[in-house]
């Protein structure tokens, strides 16, 4: 549109001149707007109203003013400020939307500055711009959906994704669940900035009289509502607070965020609760405190937190959502014992806050019995858990029956693998096939499973990739309005916690798909983190810690390809017992606080620094052979990922054992400097290797069949990419994985000595 014509239309909007429709709005506010039909019909809502045969389609359905009533009574998410900005956008103008920079996470402050540095004041809102609180962004999205303005709905959705943080995640999640935009705060303007004069307020009494008059005089009402009046819904209990794919994607982004940062947020919340017990001063009050500046010095200043301290675990999440997040395969904890410890801490935190609530206790029991996998724990650990009792209730956290079943499953897995102790070319006689040697006979169909004695089953995945949460650049405005799932589908999406739910099903819940395959034993879950990935050089690797599962050792490594932009490969590797265990990637001490946006002087030594300080700074390992995987860019829909298998190390011309030893060494005489992807050699020729995990027994088979999935979290946590693989053959020292350009690790810092970025991933592996 030519600029002079756009300016002309916007001036007519601001002045109300030459209007041909008088729009009377009722709902959260009551006002009259002087508008122009030819502009309004850009939005499908008004196009339908004025061109679909309603009486409003006539030039002047109610006198010279052409008055039309629009009611938002049943959609409290539509607010005046959001509605007025929607109108202004139709006219090609309106104030810019200003989101406070302290609410936006970044790779420098992945939990947002307002959360990690609450004493910092908010910058002022630029003149002529509208301050966009999280509540306003949700209202803008709702209003744009109601009026059907795709471009503005997309803009609002992108800003919501950009502001997911500890301060907003509960509000956004409640919105995705259909609970509305939440209560307003006193500082939120009721009207849109620079547009305060465009709507003429009307009293509720005159509005009621007008509607009664319409009821008496309008004889030719349309089937969709009274003449001159459009309502958001005809049913009081209809799901009007859900917005299709937009609600689902916001829910996914919140779920992904909680799985990435949940444990970190719990540590911080426990510290805050302890501080409140010692000195119960509300965080929003001004008080004299000592805070550490970023150079490590301490300064005393009076500060007032801009935002209330979020109570995500203690108050914000429902008990059911706590169960869903902690039970999720994507929940970032080291292993199942760490998951159990997290569950204990959250449950006791809730019991201290709310007391013993019977409805919650049922959910807590499900969390401990079904949400944590004990089948891979040795007997000594199971016995310890058997005697672990809640200080609040005096009862054990996990039932004895669950632990007994776990011990049985552990023994059964060991029995199945131990029968291969005499593995050789003649094992099983002539009838034994290669497939029989690879598999343990655990895979079954739903029909067979229903006749078995097993109570629970887990799916064997097929080759897929799925992005959960913020879709990034793949989101199209029109797709938000073309997607209209049935109510049952929406409910199912919420019930599976927006894609992060555990896949455990009972025998009776198994679907009737004849092609689906299930196993009656829990998979093994663990998490890995790679530091300094943004600076990783070509053909270099970063390794995770090494775990033991069902007789074999595994680790995960990542490597970079930079020929056409940064592509990261993430691979699951079956470790050889004859090779040195690679040293896992770990951060410099300062990087911990950089990742959380905190100063090291202000963080408890026992919560974050202590577990890290004792670990050497791992160096990356050169890759013996280049990866051969193809490019892969996941999209929201499921699609087969491109996987690759690295060549067997035993065929490498160089000794993998010697190579790993050399690259894992460092000089103990001086602390490691900025992250360096090059392997280093100690000045004394010494090497430092990681300690191998405890191995109660070993699988003697040179090759096994296993399914697995790797879920990689984005840098700020608003999305994750899940790669899943059906059963593959893992020979000793063989790796399977993916190479993708969609894995978000952020931008490398100018001063890498001050900041190191990490890639977090959760891994699931199971034998068949």
XYZ file of C-alpha atoms in Angstrom:
768
model
C 0.000 0.000 0.000
C 1.402 3.456 -0.866
C 2.611 5.302 2.202
C 0.406 8.341 1.631
C -2.723 6.164 1.393
C -1.815 4.269 4.562
C -1.238 7.544 6.399
C -4.582 8.826 5.132
C -6.440 5.756 6.434
C -4.691 5.833 9.792
C -5.510 9.515 10.212
C -9.178 8.723 9.536
C -8.967 6.033 12.238
C -7.469 8.407 14.795
C -9.926 11.218 14.068
C -13.014 9.067 13.485
C -13.957 11.072 10.398
C -15.990 9.620 7.494
C -16.782 6.503 9.508
C -19.528 4.238 8.201
C -19.891 1.842 11.127
C -20.256 2.538 14.816
C -18.816 -0.479 16.634
C -20.213 -0.920 20.124
C -18.029 -3.329 22.154
C -19.167 -4.961 25.392
C -17.307 -7.365 27.637
C -14.379 -6.487 29.894
C -14.987 -2.895 28.833
C -17.790 -0.955 27.146
C -16.918 1.511 24.410
C -17.956 2.770 20.976
C -15.537 3.048 18.041
C -16.005 5.010 14.793
C -14.617 2.757 12.068
C -14.678 1.967 8.346
C -16.000 -1.263 6.861
C -13.593 -1.344 3.935
C -10.687 -1.480 6.404
C -12.264 -3.839 8.921
C -12.982 -6.588 6.385
C -9.256 -7.321 6.172
C -9.958 -9.413 9.274
C -11.994 -12.538 8.546
C -14.225 -11.894 11.567
C -15.440 -8.586 10.155
C -15.475 -9.917 6.595
C -17.870 -12.635 7.698
C -19.931 -10.134 9.643
C -20.286 -7.652 6.800
C -20.379 -9.911 3.712
C -22.043 -13.185 4.736
C -25.684 -12.227 4.589
C -26.127 -10.887 8.093
C -28.203 -7.765 8.433
C -24.976 -5.925 9.258
C -24.108 -6.400 5.564
C -26.480 -3.602 4.563
C -25.107 -0.113 4.311
C -26.820 1.216 7.431
C -28.576 -1.567 9.333
C -29.334 0.623 12.329
C -29.730 4.184 11.210
C -27.233 6.610 9.804
C -24.402 5.492 12.048
C -24.517 1.813 11.031
C -24.186 0.668 14.643
C -23.050 -2.921 15.322
C -22.646 -4.585 18.708
C -19.787 -7.021 19.329
C -19.765 -8.864 22.627
C -16.712 -10.460 24.242
C -18.524 -11.563 27.388
C -17.527 -15.206 27.068
C -13.875 -14.597 26.230
C -12.184 -12.779 29.121
C -8.867 -13.085 27.293
C -9.894 -10.224 24.968
C -8.852 -6.951 26.595
C -9.281 -3.359 25.553
C -5.617 -2.619 24.890
C -5.210 -5.711 22.711
C -8.411 -4.995 20.778
C -7.423 -1.403 20.070
C -3.985 -2.434 18.807
C -5.667 -4.986 16.531
C -7.816 -2.206 15.090
C -4.791 0.041 14.623
C -2.908 -2.711 12.781
C -5.795 -3.082 10.332
C -5.345 0.610 9.550
C -1.595 0.129 9.070
C -0.449 1.870 12.242
C -0.524 1.730 15.992
C 2.165 1.832 18.659
C 5.122 -0.498 18.572
C 4.938 -3.323 21.085
C 7.684 -3.010 23.680
C 8.765 -6.136 25.530
C 11.046 -5.384 28.450
C 14.541 -6.705 27.588
C 14.934 -8.110 31.104
C 12.118 -10.573 30.347
C 13.856 -12.042 27.305
C 16.128 -15.065 27.793
C 19.285 -15.265 25.722
C 22.335 -17.482 25.552
C 24.021 -15.027 27.917
C 21.068 -15.076 30.329
C 19.115 -18.252 29.477
C 16.787 -17.775 32.438
C 16.285 -14.028 31.645
C 17.977 -11.122 33.454
C 14.927 -10.278 35.577
C 15.088 -13.717 37.209
C 18.804 -13.989 37.888
C 19.400 -10.284 38.675
C 16.141 -9.133 40.259
C 17.757 -6.069 41.779
C 18.279 -4.512 38.353
C 15.619 -1.980 37.441
C 13.578 -2.197 34.270
C 14.545 0.190 31.481
C 11.868 2.793 30.696
C 9.336 2.168 27.961
C 10.197 4.280 24.894
C 7.774 7.085 24.156
C 4.934 6.103 21.868
C 5.328 2.362 22.465
C 2.962 0.048 24.311
C 4.429 -1.926 27.234
C 3.825 -5.612 26.589
C 3.496 -7.647 29.755
C 3.199 -11.444 29.425
C -0.518 -11.094 30.128
C -0.892 -8.525 27.352
C 0.901 -10.775 24.850
C -1.522 -13.592 25.632
C -4.451 -11.217 25.259
C -3.098 -9.917 21.957
C -2.817 -13.482 20.662
C -6.360 -14.283 21.815
C -7.803 -11.134 20.275
C -5.964 -11.622 16.990
C -7.346 -15.151 16.883
C -10.864 -13.990 17.659
C -10.757 -11.379 14.902
C -8.719 -13.673 12.619
C -5.677 -11.500 11.922
C -2.912 -14.046 11.147
C 0.014 -11.615 10.936
C -0.670 -10.142 14.363
C -1.341 -13.560 15.906
C 2.031 -14.740 14.617
C 3.771 -11.645 15.978
C 2.216 -12.186 19.408
C 3.100 -15.883 19.381
C 6.731 -15.159 18.497
C 6.971 -12.680 21.375
C 5.479 -15.262 23.735
C 8.086 -17.821 22.679
C 10.792 -15.171 23.144
C 9.729 -14.485 26.747
C 9.355 -17.994 28.168
C 11.270 -17.900 31.436
C 10.826 -18.829 35.100
C 8.795 -15.636 35.502
C 6.280 -16.495 32.769
C 6.221 -20.263 32.281
C 3.367 -20.978 34.712
C 1.144 -18.206 33.305
C 1.827 -19.343 29.747
C 1.211 -22.988 30.624
C -2.104 -22.148 32.293
C -3.097 -20.266 29.146
C -2.257 -23.297 27.004
C -4.440 -25.403 29.295
C -7.392 -23.061 28.734
C -7.219 -21.265 32.085
C -7.052 -17.776 30.608
C -4.507 -14.972 30.657
C -4.464 -14.555 34.427
C -5.047 -11.512 36.622
C -3.909 -8.056 35.611
C -1.180 -6.151 37.405
C -1.601 -2.512 38.500
C 1.063 -1.233 36.101
C -0.643 -2.616 32.983
C -2.355 0.157 30.978
C -6.019 -0.524 30.308
C -5.947 1.258 26.950
C -3.416 1.042 24.158
C -0.756 3.736 24.344
C -1.252 6.610 21.869
C -4.799 5.297 21.230
C -6.427 6.379 24.489
C -8.961 8.607 22.705
C -10.269 6.341 19.938
C -12.902 4.552 22.023
C -15.730 6.479 23.657
C -16.678 4.924 26.996
C -20.320 4.055 27.578
C -22.003 3.275 30.869
C -23.151 -0.267 31.590
C -26.705 1.023 32.121
C -27.002 2.601 28.678
C -25.439 -0.464 27.122
C -28.048 -2.735 28.748
C -30.876 -0.499 27.551
C -29.492 -0.593 24.027
C -29.334 -4.389 23.969
C -32.879 -4.692 25.301
C -34.044 -2.338 22.571
C -32.322 -4.488 19.967
C -34.148 -7.558 21.262
C -37.543 -5.861 20.894
C -37.070 -4.311 17.478
C -34.947 -6.814 15.528
C -37.263 -9.313 13.838
C -34.889 -10.608 11.193
C -32.103 -12.081 13.318
C -29.534 -14.379 11.774
C -29.012 -17.877 13.105
C -25.639 -16.833 14.508
C -26.924 -14.170 16.930
C -29.172 -11.190 17.399
C -29.255 -8.528 14.724
C -26.464 -6.019 15.199
C -24.769 -8.241 17.758
C -22.033 -10.886 17.498
C -21.181 -13.089 20.487
C -18.064 -15.150 21.001
C -20.021 -18.300 21.840
C -23.541 -19.499 22.491
C -22.563 -21.982 25.178
C -21.356 -20.986 28.611
C -19.099 -24.020 28.982
C -17.678 -24.218 25.460
C -13.871 -24.400 25.202
C -13.523 -20.785 24.066
C -10.224 -20.285 25.898
C -8.336 -22.744 23.693
C -6.816 -21.535 20.441
C -5.912 -24.620 18.454
C -2.336 -25.069 17.397
C -1.244 -21.821 19.078
C -2.330 -23.106 22.495
C -0.656 -26.432 21.789
C 2.651 -24.877 20.702
C 2.739 -22.625 23.765
C 2.067 -25.671 25.929
C 4.842 -27.579 24.179
C 7.300 -24.719 24.678
C 6.463 -24.503 28.384
C 6.788 -28.267 28.783
C 10.162 -28.227 27.008
C 11.331 -25.372 29.230
C 10.354 -27.209 32.405
C 12.149 -30.371 31.352
C 15.370 -28.481 30.588
C 15.487 -26.171 33.592
C 13.293 -27.922 36.162
C 16.112 -29.142 38.389
C 17.949 -25.809 38.241
C 14.765 -23.963 39.192
C 14.145 -26.350 42.082
C 17.577 -25.599 43.561
C 16.916 -21.871 43.358
C 13.394 -22.214 44.749
C 14.603 -24.254 47.713
C 17.152 -21.551 48.488
C 14.478 -18.871 48.294
C 12.155 -20.813 50.576
C 14.969 -21.292 53.091
C 15.729 -17.579 52.958
C 12.054 -16.765 53.514
C 12.000 -18.946 56.624
C 15.030 -17.133 58.048
C 13.825 -13.674 57.025
C 10.257 -13.677 55.689
C 10.480 -10.364 53.815
C 8.413 -10.257 50.603
C 10.684 -10.010 47.614
C 8.797 -7.056 46.173
C 9.648 -4.880 49.190
C 12.709 -2.677 49.263
C 15.381 -3.947 51.636
C 19.105 -3.474 52.121
C 21.016 -6.485 50.913
C 24.473 -7.297 49.695
C 24.767 -8.507 46.139
C 27.878 -9.585 44.283
C 28.689 -7.611 41.195
C 29.809 -9.400 38.088
C 33.495 -8.833 38.771
C 33.151 -10.690 42.070
C 33.192 -7.648 44.365
C 30.374 -7.065 46.806
C 28.344 -3.895 46.921
C 25.615 -2.904 49.337
C 22.591 -1.279 47.808
C 18.881 -0.936 48.302
C 17.018 -2.959 45.726
C 13.447 -3.807 44.938
C 12.671 -6.855 42.861
C 10.757 -5.911 39.756
C 8.895 -9.209 39.534
C 7.627 -11.506 42.292
C 9.748 -14.530 43.052
C 8.278 -17.423 41.024
C 7.136 -20.457 43.018
C 6.983 -22.954 40.197
C 7.328 -26.222 42.086
C 5.803 -25.173 45.396
C 2.725 -23.367 44.043
C 2.661 -22.822 40.301
C 2.372 -26.339 38.877
C -0.449 -28.700 39.713
C 0.408 -32.048 41.297
C -0.477 -33.785 38.043
C 1.877 -31.575 36.048
C 4.650 -32.153 38.566
C 4.213 -35.875 37.999
C 4.230 -35.395 34.235
C 7.386 -33.283 34.136
C 9.483 -35.366 36.528
C 8.347 -38.623 34.877
C 9.197 -37.364 31.393
C 11.969 -38.974 29.371
C 13.086 -35.419 28.520
C 13.470 -34.284 32.156
C 17.108 -33.277 32.566
C 18.553 -35.231 35.495
C 21.647 -37.393 35.499
C 19.900 -40.731 36.068
C 16.975 -42.406 37.833
C 18.425 -41.944 41.313
C 18.717 -38.214 40.624
C 15.122 -38.282 39.362
C 14.056 -40.002 42.588
C 15.902 -37.400 44.657
C 14.248 -34.576 42.706
C 10.804 -36.116 43.206
C 11.413 -36.411 46.950
C 12.467 -32.786 47.240
C 9.506 -31.473 45.268
C 6.981 -33.611 47.158
C 8.352 -32.563 50.540
C 8.371 -28.943 49.392
C 4.679 -29.210 48.495
C 3.857 -30.957 51.755
C 5.527 -28.166 53.707
C 3.572 -25.561 51.762
C 0.147 -27.241 51.575
C 0.182 -29.993 54.158
C -0.758 -33.571 53.323
C -3.502 -33.330 50.686
C -5.109 -36.703 50.031
C -5.738 -36.066 46.326
C -2.106 -35.064 45.865
C -0.864 -38.098 47.787
C -2.450 -40.381 45.185
C -0.544 -38.535 42.469
C 2.708 -38.651 44.441
C 2.382 -42.426 44.731
C 1.945 -42.693 40.959
C 5.001 -40.504 40.514
C 7.229 -42.739 42.619
C 5.821 -46.083 41.470
C 5.357 -45.413 37.743
C 7.387 -42.309 36.919
C 10.797 -43.568 38.047
C 12.460 -46.665 36.588
C 14.089 -48.841 39.242
C 14.722 -51.977 37.168
C 18.333 -51.052 36.414
C 19.329 -50.377 40.020
C 21.383 -52.979 41.897
C 19.961 -54.704 44.939
C 21.802 -52.500 47.455
C 20.167 -49.383 46.022
C 16.738 -51.002 46.015
C 17.191 -52.005 49.639
C 18.150 -48.444 50.537
C 15.048 -47.082 48.828
C 12.940 -49.614 50.705
C 13.928 -47.975 54.001
C 13.686 -44.372 52.766
C 10.692 -42.790 54.534
C 9.107 -39.354 54.293
C 9.768 -37.172 57.350
C 6.281 -35.717 56.894
C 4.126 -38.839 56.602
C 6.464 -41.504 57.961
C 5.661 -43.701 54.962
C 8.103 -44.944 52.304
C 8.111 -42.968 49.071
C 7.964 -45.998 46.790
C 5.873 -49.097 47.426
C 7.488 -52.403 48.328
C 5.646 -54.118 45.474
C 7.240 -51.735 42.964
C 10.741 -52.391 44.286
C 10.153 -56.155 44.364
C 9.092 -56.038 40.714
C 12.149 -53.956 39.869
C 14.448 -56.536 41.464
C 12.703 -59.306 39.511
C 13.113 -57.383 36.244
C 16.784 -56.723 36.968
C 17.402 -60.411 37.609
C 15.432 -61.439 34.529
C 17.479 -59.134 32.297
C 20.702 -60.511 33.767
C 19.466 -64.073 33.205
C 18.612 -63.383 29.564
C 22.027 -61.885 28.878
C 24.012 -64.410 30.920
C 22.808 -67.275 28.769
C 25.127 -65.893 26.076
C 28.187 -66.433 28.299
C 29.320 -69.234 25.987
C 28.681 -67.087 22.939
C 30.527 -68.326 19.877
C 30.046 -69.319 16.260
C 28.200 -72.479 17.278
C 26.040 -70.831 19.944
C 22.451 -72.078 19.684
C 23.305 -74.664 17.081
C 22.404 -74.422 13.433
C 18.910 -73.126 14.242
C 20.183 -69.916 15.774
C 20.058 -66.987 13.381
C 21.988 -63.755 13.535
C 18.777 -61.968 14.522
C 18.267 -64.355 17.446
C 21.766 -63.645 18.673
C 21.189 -59.902 18.529
C 17.837 -59.893 20.301
C 16.652 -61.017 23.727
C 13.118 -61.877 22.670
C 11.507 -58.975 24.540
C 9.581 -57.473 21.613
C 5.887 -58.312 21.410
C 2.644 -57.248 19.743
C -0.343 -55.774 21.607
C -2.354 -58.953 21.054
C 0.353 -61.131 22.575
C 0.995 -58.653 25.386
C -2.606 -58.810 26.597
C -2.207 -62.540 27.221
C 1.018 -62.139 29.197
C 1.579 -61.676 32.920
C 3.362 -58.326 32.523
C 1.483 -55.269 33.779
C 3.313 -52.448 31.967
C 4.736 -51.975 28.481
C 6.905 -49.452 26.649
C 6.789 -48.749 22.893
C 9.592 -49.659 20.531
C 9.971 -46.483 18.441
C 10.309 -46.187 14.706
C 12.703 -43.836 12.929
C 11.242 -40.369 13.508
C 12.203 -36.833 14.431
C 9.970 -34.350 16.189
C 10.399 -30.758 17.302
C 8.482 -29.847 20.450
C 7.859 -26.224 21.379
C 8.929 -23.074 19.567
C 8.829 -23.966 15.839
C 11.213 -21.143 14.941
C 11.265 -20.030 11.332
C 9.085 -22.943 10.182
C 5.907 -21.389 11.610
C 3.554 -19.909 9.022
C 0.817 -17.441 9.970
C -1.862 -19.189 7.929
C -1.164 -22.557 9.554
C -2.350 -21.204 12.895
C -5.860 -20.770 11.499
C -6.039 -23.832 9.270
C -5.616 -26.174 12.236
C -8.854 -26.902 14.106
C -8.502 -30.080 16.171
C -11.502 -31.714 17.749
C -12.018 -31.214 21.452
C -10.958 -34.780 22.163
C -7.652 -34.163 20.399
C -7.036 -31.019 22.421
C -7.739 -32.885 25.638
C -5.415 -35.689 24.620
C -2.687 -33.149 23.894
C -3.032 -31.670 27.362
C -3.210 -35.127 28.910
C 0.087 -36.177 27.378
C 1.674 -33.017 28.786
C 2.121 -31.516 25.321
C 4.353 -34.268 24.041
C 6.648 -34.959 27.008
C 4.575 -37.637 28.756
C 6.170 -40.928 29.663
C 5.246 -43.690 27.202
C 4.466 -46.276 29.861
C 1.117 -48.021 29.262
C -0.702 -50.753 31.086
C -1.578 -53.993 29.347
C -5.179 -52.840 28.895
C -4.162 -49.457 27.423
C -2.177 -50.854 24.511
C -3.568 -49.712 21.129
C -4.716 -52.255 18.558
C -2.156 -51.311 15.907
C -0.803 -54.594 14.474
C 2.466 -52.937 13.415
C 3.273 -51.504 16.849
C 5.866 -53.282 18.943
C 6.172 -53.159 22.707
C 8.566 -54.422 25.373
C 7.675 -55.344 28.974
C 10.818 -53.854 30.523
C 11.752 -50.297 31.335
C 14.284 -48.577 29.072
C 17.363 -46.935 30.517
C 17.317 -43.130 30.795
C 20.167 -40.707 31.414
C 21.122 -37.128 30.573
C 24.261 -35.587 29.120
C 25.633 -32.074 28.772
C 28.329 -30.810 26.432
C 30.133 -27.562 27.208
C 31.732 -25.215 24.701
C 29.875 -26.708 21.756
C 29.682 -23.350 19.995
C 33.492 -23.350 19.725
C 33.898 -26.990 18.753
C 36.190 -27.361 15.767
C 35.724 -29.601 12.778
C 36.427 -33.315 13.306
C 36.620 -32.890 17.082
C 34.403 -34.602 19.633
C 33.038 -33.889 23.074
C 32.068 -36.942 25.124
C 29.545 -37.436 27.899
C 30.062 -39.490 31.025
C 29.906 -43.250 30.459
C 27.028 -45.324 31.797
C 26.447 -49.054 32.193
C 23.219 -50.675 31.044
C 22.368 -54.371 30.675
C 25.938 -55.592 30.401
C 27.329 -52.877 28.096
C 28.853 -49.431 28.542
C 27.589 -46.473 26.542
C 28.362 -42.810 26.160
C 27.253 -40.003 23.879
C 29.454 -37.691 21.857
C 28.890 -34.648 19.704
C 30.921 -33.317 16.812
C 30.581 -30.327 14.506
C 30.507 -29.907 10.740
C 30.958 -26.327 9.533
C 31.059 -26.606 5.750
C 27.579 -25.104 5.270
C 26.949 -23.433 8.590
C 27.135 -25.183 11.932
C 25.744 -28.694 11.988
C 25.985 -30.788 15.121
C 26.104 -34.542 15.176
C 24.913 -36.346 18.304
C 25.735 -40.050 18.555
C 25.149 -42.905 20.987
C 28.302 -45.027 21.269
C 28.762 -48.564 22.617
C 32.015 -48.369 24.516
C 34.640 -51.094 24.368
C 35.844 -52.397 27.722
C 39.367 -52.614 26.349
C 39.490 -48.905 25.484
C 40.067 -46.059 27.892
C 36.897 -44.340 29.038
C 36.817 -40.857 27.448
C 36.835 -37.916 29.833
C 33.387 -36.302 29.889
C 32.839 -32.726 28.836
C 32.614 -30.382 31.809
C 32.565 -26.611 32.230
C 35.059 -24.328 33.781
C 33.826 -23.276 37.184
C 32.929 -19.789 35.942
C 30.821 -21.208 33.126
C 28.253 -22.568 35.565
C 27.313 -19.105 36.686
C 27.506 -17.687 33.192
C 24.959 -20.256 32.020
C 22.578 -19.298 34.828
C 23.416 -15.615 34.585
C 24.722 -15.531 38.158
C 27.883 -14.386 39.857
C 29.950 -17.131 41.433
C 30.158 -15.131 44.635
C 26.417 -15.206 45.040
C 25.790 -18.916 44.525
C 25.828 -21.578 47.184
C 28.907 -23.771 47.028
C 26.878 -26.847 47.899
C 24.251 -26.501 45.207
C 26.147 -25.914 42.005
C 29.864 -25.367 42.413
C 30.741 -28.360 44.560
C 29.830 -31.137 42.134
C 31.657 -29.394 39.310
C 34.819 -28.125 40.940
C 36.214 -31.607 41.440
C 35.984 -32.539 37.775
C 38.785 -31.835 35.294
C 38.024 -29.599 32.366
C 37.508 -32.090 29.543
C 39.134 -31.505 26.197
C 37.547 -32.506 22.950
C 38.682 -35.639 21.179
C 39.597 -35.820 17.497
C 37.280 -37.967 15.442
C 38.986 -41.023 13.940
C 36.759 -40.860 10.869
C 34.480 -38.148 9.484
C 30.750 -38.550 9.897
C 28.843 -39.708 6.849
C 25.361 -38.632 7.894
C 23.301 -36.367 5.675
C 21.771 -33.025 6.567
C 18.618 -33.114 8.587
C 16.358 -30.250 9.578
C 13.453 -31.372 11.771
C 10.073 -29.798 11.270
C 7.002 -29.916 13.514
C 5.576 -32.887 11.650
C 7.082 -36.317 11.992
C 9.561 -37.309 9.330
C 12.223 -40.012 9.058
C 15.548 -38.647 10.268
C 18.802 -39.298 8.462
C 21.006 -41.398 10.690
C 24.565 -42.491 10.344
C 26.746 -45.113 11.875
C 30.362 -44.278 12.559
C 32.907 -46.799 11.311
C 34.126 -49.366 13.801
C 37.146 -48.056 15.627
C 38.922 -51.393 15.343
C 39.371 -50.697 11.632
C 40.900 -47.290 12.238
C 44.562 -46.972 11.256
C 45.225 -45.265 14.580
C 44.841 -46.732 18.035
C 41.636 -45.350 19.540
C 42.844 -46.086 23.033
C 46.057 -44.096 22.600
C 44.185 -41.295 20.859
C 41.696 -40.855 23.674
C 44.365 -40.955 26.342
C 46.396 -38.242 24.685
C 43.455 -35.957 24.112
C 42.088 -36.271 27.628
C 45.220 -35.058 29.361
C 45.968 -31.601 30.696
C 48.619 -29.908 32.754
C 47.768 -30.039 36.466
C 50.133 -27.156 37.213
C 47.781 -24.476 35.891
C 44.015 -24.136 35.533
C 42.562 -24.577 32.059
C 42.126 -21.374 30.126
C 39.436 -20.566 27.596
C 37.820 -23.547 25.944
C 40.125 -25.054 23.374
C 38.958 -27.799 21.044
C 42.496 -28.974 20.404
C 43.763 -31.979 22.372
C 46.523 -31.166 24.815
C 49.414 -33.142 26.261
C 50.575 -32.806 29.847
C 53.985 -31.289 30.321
C 54.867 -34.320 32.410
C 53.425 -36.815 29.959
C 50.710 -37.909 32.411
C 47.184 -38.695 31.355
C 43.886 -38.450 33.188
C 41.120 -40.847 32.252
C 37.540 -41.030 33.439
C 36.608 -43.735 35.918
C 34.588 -46.526 34.297
C 31.137 -47.197 35.741
C 30.457 -50.167 37.986
C 29.663 -53.225 35.836
C 27.808 -55.970 37.755
C 27.917 -58.207 34.671
C 28.881 -57.972 31.013
C 27.100 -58.791 27.793
C 29.488 -61.061 25.862
C 27.813 -60.533 22.496
C 29.912 -58.540 20.016
C 26.714 -57.060 18.568
C 23.313 -56.349 20.093
C 20.016 -54.865 18.917
C 18.774 -51.742 20.706
C 16.333 -48.903 20.116
C 17.044 -45.423 21.389
C 16.083 -41.772 21.310
C 18.058 -38.588 21.906
C 16.233 -35.368 22.824
C 18.289 -32.186 22.471
C 17.176 -29.041 24.294
C 17.527 -25.589 22.775
C 19.831 -23.047 24.403
C 17.075 -21.235 26.294
C 14.818 -24.259 26.675
C 11.724 -23.187 24.720
C 12.032 -26.129 22.336
C 13.568 -29.560 22.050
C 14.261 -31.872 19.141
C 13.665 -35.571 19.669
C 15.367 -38.099 17.401
C 14.089 -41.674 17.718
C 15.426 -44.858 16.191
C 13.979 -48.309 15.858
C 16.190 -51.262 16.822
C 19.691 -50.931 15.374
C 22.701 -53.192 15.558
C 25.305 -51.922 18.010
C 28.612 -53.669 17.586
C 31.279 -52.914 20.151
C 32.682 -49.376 19.496
C 29.869 -48.646 17.031
C 27.834 -45.436 17.143
C 24.471 -44.404 15.798
C 23.090 -40.895 15.734
C 22.054 -37.846 13.764
C 23.554 -34.719 12.277
C 21.285 -31.682 12.256
C 21.406 -27.967 11.544
C 18.442 -27.296 13.834
C 20.158 -27.898 17.186
C 20.290 -24.517 18.927
C 23.355 -23.883 21.086
C 23.486 -20.108 20.668
C 26.214 -17.799 19.407
C 29.817 -18.035 20.522
C 30.770 -15.306 22.951
C 33.382 -12.722 21.972
C 35.273 -13.535 25.149
C 35.054 -17.303 25.495
C 36.886 -17.100 28.828
C 33.790 -15.475 30.303
C 31.120 -17.705 28.841
C 30.720 -21.272 27.705
C 27.476 -22.529 26.198
C 26.166 -26.020 26.734
C 24.072 -28.500 24.817
C 21.798 -30.591 27.013
C 20.325 -33.875 25.856
C 18.384 -36.748 27.370
C 18.870 -40.305 26.156
C 16.621 -43.370 26.242
C 17.935 -46.808 25.270
C 16.306 -50.226 25.408
C 17.109 -53.761 24.304
C 14.759 -55.942 22.312
